[in-house]
């Protein structure tokens, strides 16, 4: 093509470009103008549905107001009068707010500030009726505020004013709602006409662009096709150049193969598919795991280990990290059952755009891992030995505590209890000659003696419950809740959800009983609770005991730091006992929301 021809084509192209810009700009401008006109009109209609809805609701509110006011003549008791008064007040407030907002506007309710002249005229007509009902209703509420049991005769005039004007209000409000609806329909009709006009204008613009822009563009495309034929010749030359590039590529591939061979000999290197099929394994890797030949079906984890568990672990590892990559330690087993530890990296890469492979690069760390495992074994043995010694010490402490408590309980019951009972009988057998001087003293001594006996029995019960050794943990806890409830006046309830009745080892039962007793006593002493619930449930292997109270609660994190006072040591003993019987204890509490202690004991 000549230079002049190229210049002409450029001018034509520039002219067409300008025409396209003008055409698209015209369409965009017409769309923008259409949207502005439509949105301005829609903005005026945005509140129409809200206005009609609230205006219609005014009729329902006036009927509800009248109904509640008339109901005052049916109920005379304070409770129902109070409920009706509140309903009338709420309805009146909403009714008055809506009525004023419809006339003056309300942004929160979505109501416009301006109404048509017809709407204003209708509101001027209805306002006297509205004021009459409002004033009568306000008077009724005020009188009920002063005296709920006011007689219906004192309210009769106001009630009559409401009922007499209610029908007039409904009729006038219907006229207002109908007028709102009529005006809204007129707006919709006008919007429909506007849309047709805009659509016709847009079609005219498109027709003009077809005649003056797009048809000339078609002619220009025809000229472009001739230029493409010229470009074809140019493409053949580019193909020749591509052959030259291919030769250079083959040279690069040879260099890459040499690099791959070096990696095979120096690194534990392999390539696998995302499904684990072995694509390539380096010579050093092959020698380590005695692999001379492999097929495409050979799986990487089967090469690395003969152990099924290790194979499964490697398979899951590759499946999980085939897209993201991974680095860490894995255990392998050779065909001679020799354990090998590898520090391995899984690297995803794409040799082509539609193909994914995984690079495996590893190093052997068997000796280092053996030393690490030996250190862990020695550490574990030392820890287990310390734990065993701690259990023996705890067992002796608890055993001695129980023996001492049994001894004290026997002394209190057989000694002090019998002496105080004898004292009570001796006092009751006194021959009173002078009634006026001795009656009050004897009665006081009787009461004092009874309280002492009750205290001794309580102490005995707390020290060693016979039900625990004779019948087991459930009867013992049952007796504990009954006695503590009777002695303290608290509502203490036991709920055996799964009817657990098994006997456990005596030391396990003693510790369960003491922990439960401590938890209940804490709820009584410190929680200031009125109700305590003890729940038992069990499964095949676990006995669960939950102690809930409705007390003032506390912050468990602070109790952990307390070593004495306010239950701190009690909580420590509870944790020591639950650890001794290999159970677990969970403590949940919040200020003002009570406390829950959960015990899980293996059975």
PDB file of N, CA, C and O in Angstrom, residues 35 53 68 89 95 123 141 173 203 212 221 237 289 293 296 351 414 436 451 453 475 511 541 574 590:
ATOM      1  N   UNK A  35     -32.874   8.073  33.120  1.00  0.00           N
ATOM      2  CA  UNK A  35     -32.789   7.671  34.529  1.00  0.00           C
ATOM      3  C   UNK A  35     -33.072   8.837  35.463  1.00  0.00           C
ATOM      4  O   UNK A  35     -33.741   8.687  36.488  1.00  0.00           O
ATOM      5  N   UNK A  53     -50.436   3.326  53.637  1.00  0.00           N
ATOM      6  CA  UNK A  53     -50.439   2.311  54.687  1.00  0.00           C
ATOM      7  C   UNK A  53     -50.744   2.932  56.054  1.00  0.00           C
ATOM      8  O   UNK A  53     -51.575   2.442  56.818  1.00  0.00           O
ATOM      9  N   UNK A  68     -61.055  -0.601  73.175  1.00  0.00           N
ATOM     10  CA  UNK A  68     -60.436  -0.664  74.511  1.00  0.00           C
ATOM     11  C   UNK A  68     -61.165   0.257  75.494  1.00  0.00           C
ATOM     12  O   UNK A  68     -61.317  -0.075  76.682  1.00  0.00           O
ATOM     13  N   UNK A  89     -53.386   4.198  76.198  1.00  0.00           N
ATOM     14  CA  UNK A  89     -52.323   5.210  76.136  1.00  0.00           C
ATOM     15  C   UNK A  89     -51.391   4.963  74.955  1.00  0.00           C
ATOM     16  O   UNK A  89     -51.051   5.874  74.214  1.00  0.00           O
ATOM     17  N   UNK A  95     -51.672   6.820  67.404  1.00  0.00           N
ATOM     18  CA  UNK A  95     -52.729   7.402  66.560  1.00  0.00           C
ATOM     19  C   UNK A  95     -52.489   8.897  66.361  1.00  0.00           C
ATOM     20  O   UNK A  95     -52.587   9.422  65.242  1.00  0.00           O
ATOM     21  N   UNK A 123     -58.317  16.937  55.583  1.00  0.00           N
ATOM     22  CA  UNK A 123     -57.800  16.910  56.950  1.00  0.00           C
ATOM     23  C   UNK A 123     -58.427  18.030  57.795  1.00  0.00           C
ATOM     24  O   UNK A 123     -58.668  17.851  58.999  1.00  0.00           O
ATOM     25  N   UNK A 141     -57.632   8.452  80.175  1.00  0.00           N
ATOM     26  CA  UNK A 141     -56.337   7.966  80.671  1.00  0.00           C
ATOM     27  C   UNK A 141     -55.913   8.732  81.918  1.00  0.00           C
ATOM     28  O   UNK A 141     -55.417   8.156  82.893  1.00  0.00           O
ATOM     29  N   UNK A 173     -61.828   9.347  57.192  1.00  0.00           N
ATOM     30  CA  UNK A 173     -60.496   8.777  56.945  1.00  0.00           C
ATOM     31  C   UNK A 173     -60.495   7.952  55.669  1.00  0.00           C
ATOM     32  O   UNK A 173     -59.504   7.906  54.933  1.00  0.00           O
ATOM     33  N   UNK A 203     -35.083   4.784  20.467  1.00  0.00           N
ATOM     34  CA  UNK A 203     -35.146   4.051  19.201  1.00  0.00           C
ATOM     35  C   UNK A 203     -34.762   4.949  18.026  1.00  0.00           C
ATOM     36  O   UNK A 203     -34.091   4.505  17.073  1.00  0.00           O
ATOM     37  N   UNK A 212     -26.007   6.294   9.821  1.00  0.00           N
ATOM     38  CA  UNK A 212     -24.888   7.225   9.625  1.00  0.00           C
ATOM     39  C   UNK A 212     -23.567   6.761  10.239  1.00  0.00           C
ATOM     40  O   UNK A 212     -22.522   7.386  10.005  1.00  0.00           O
ATOM     41  N   UNK A 221     -14.718  -2.268   7.463  1.00  0.00           N
ATOM     42  CA  UNK A 221     -14.295  -3.637   7.795  1.00  0.00           C
ATOM     43  C   UNK A 221     -13.908  -4.394   6.536  1.00  0.00           C
ATOM     44  O   UNK A 221     -12.950  -5.185   6.520  1.00  0.00           O
ATOM     45  N   UNK A 237       6.411 -15.741   7.317  1.00  0.00           N
ATOM     46  CA  UNK A 237       7.798 -15.399   7.660  1.00  0.00           C
ATOM     47  C   UNK A 237       8.044 -15.611   9.153  1.00  0.00           C
ATOM     48  O   UNK A 237       9.102 -16.096   9.575  1.00  0.00           O
ATOM     49  N   UNK A 289      16.051 -47.109  48.612  1.00  0.00           N
ATOM     50  CA  UNK A 289      14.878 -47.962  48.809  1.00  0.00           C
ATOM     51  C   UNK A 289      14.856 -49.166  47.865  1.00  0.00           C
ATOM     52  O   UNK A 289      13.801 -49.810  47.688  1.00  0.00           O
ATOM     53  N   UNK A 293      13.319 -50.822  38.962  1.00  0.00           N
ATOM     54  CA  UNK A 293      12.366 -50.512  37.902  1.00  0.00           C
ATOM     55  C   UNK A 293      11.010 -50.184  38.522  1.00  0.00           C
ATOM     56  O   UNK A 293      10.682 -50.656  39.600  1.00  0.00           O
ATOM     57  N   UNK A 296       4.053 -47.032  35.711  1.00  0.00           N
ATOM     58  CA  UNK A 296       3.255 -45.834  35.971  1.00  0.00           C
ATOM     59  C   UNK A 296       2.245 -46.052  37.082  1.00  0.00           C
ATOM     60  O   UNK A 296       1.755 -45.099  37.688  1.00  0.00           O
ATOM     61  N   UNK A 351       4.374 -28.467  34.845  1.00  0.00           N
ATOM     62  CA  UNK A 351       5.239 -28.508  33.659  1.00  0.00           C
ATOM     63  C   UNK A 351       4.539 -27.917  32.437  1.00  0.00           C
ATOM     64  O   UNK A 351       5.182 -27.383  31.543  1.00  0.00           O
ATOM     65  N   UNK A 414     -20.042 -41.920 120.217  1.00  0.00           N
ATOM     66  CA  UNK A 414     -20.162 -42.800 121.393  1.00  0.00           C
ATOM     67  C   UNK A 414     -19.970 -42.040 122.701  1.00  0.00           C
ATOM     68  O   UNK A 414     -20.483 -42.460 123.742  1.00  0.00           O
ATOM     69  N   UNK A 436     -42.722 -20.816 138.682  1.00  0.00           N
ATOM     70  CA  UNK A 436     -42.399 -19.473 138.226  1.00  0.00           C
ATOM     71  C   UNK A 436     -40.896 -19.262 138.062  1.00  0.00           C
ATOM     72  O   UNK A 436     -40.446 -18.525 137.199  1.00  0.00           O
ATOM     73  N   UNK A 451     -30.115 -28.643 120.496  1.00  0.00           N
ATOM     74  CA  UNK A 451     -29.247 -28.051 119.481  1.00  0.00           C
ATOM     75  C   UNK A 451     -27.855 -28.662 119.503  1.00  0.00           C
ATOM     76  O   UNK A 451     -27.224 -28.851 118.465  1.00  0.00           O
ATOM     77  N   UNK A 453     -27.115 -31.737 120.495  1.00  0.00           N
ATOM     78  CA  UNK A 453     -27.220 -33.091 119.927  1.00  0.00           C
ATOM     79  C   UNK A 453     -27.286 -33.019 118.410  1.00  0.00           C
ATOM     80  O   UNK A 453     -26.636 -33.811 117.700  1.00  0.00           O
ATOM     81  N   UNK A 475     -26.422 -43.904  97.462  1.00  0.00           N
ATOM     82  CA  UNK A 475     -27.145 -43.703  98.725  1.00  0.00           C
ATOM     83  C   UNK A 475     -26.457 -42.677  99.640  1.00  0.00           C
ATOM     84  O   UNK A 475     -27.131 -41.913 100.331  1.00  0.00           O
ATOM     85  N   UNK A 511     -13.404 -40.575  97.686  1.00  0.00           N
ATOM     86  CA  UNK A 511     -12.981 -39.326  97.061  1.00  0.00           C
ATOM     87  C   UNK A 511     -14.130 -38.648  96.315  1.00  0.00           C
ATOM     88  O   UNK A 511     -14.264 -37.424  96.350  1.00  0.00           O
ATOM     89  N   UNK A 541     -18.264 -46.078  80.337  1.00  0.00           N
ATOM     90  CA  UNK A 541     -16.937 -45.892  80.924  1.00  0.00           C
ATOM     91  C   UNK A 541     -16.821 -44.681  81.847  1.00  0.00           C
ATOM     92  O   UNK A 541     -15.798 -44.515  82.504  1.00  0.00           O
ATOM     93  N   UNK A 574     -10.007 -30.568  96.274  1.00  0.00           N
ATOM     94  CA  UNK A 574     -10.889 -31.188  95.281  1.00  0.00           C
ATOM     95  C   UNK A 574     -10.090 -31.607  94.046  1.00  0.00           C
ATOM     96  O   UNK A 574     -10.267 -32.720  93.524  1.00  0.00           O
ATOM     97  N   UNK A 590     -19.849 -17.450  86.707  1.00  0.00           N
ATOM     98  CA  UNK A 590     -19.846 -16.031  86.343  1.00  0.00           C
ATOM     99  C   UNK A 590     -20.484 -15.246  87.473  1.00  0.00           C
ATOM    100  O   UNK A 590     -21.386 -15.751  88.154  1.00  0.00           O
TER     101      UNK A 590
END
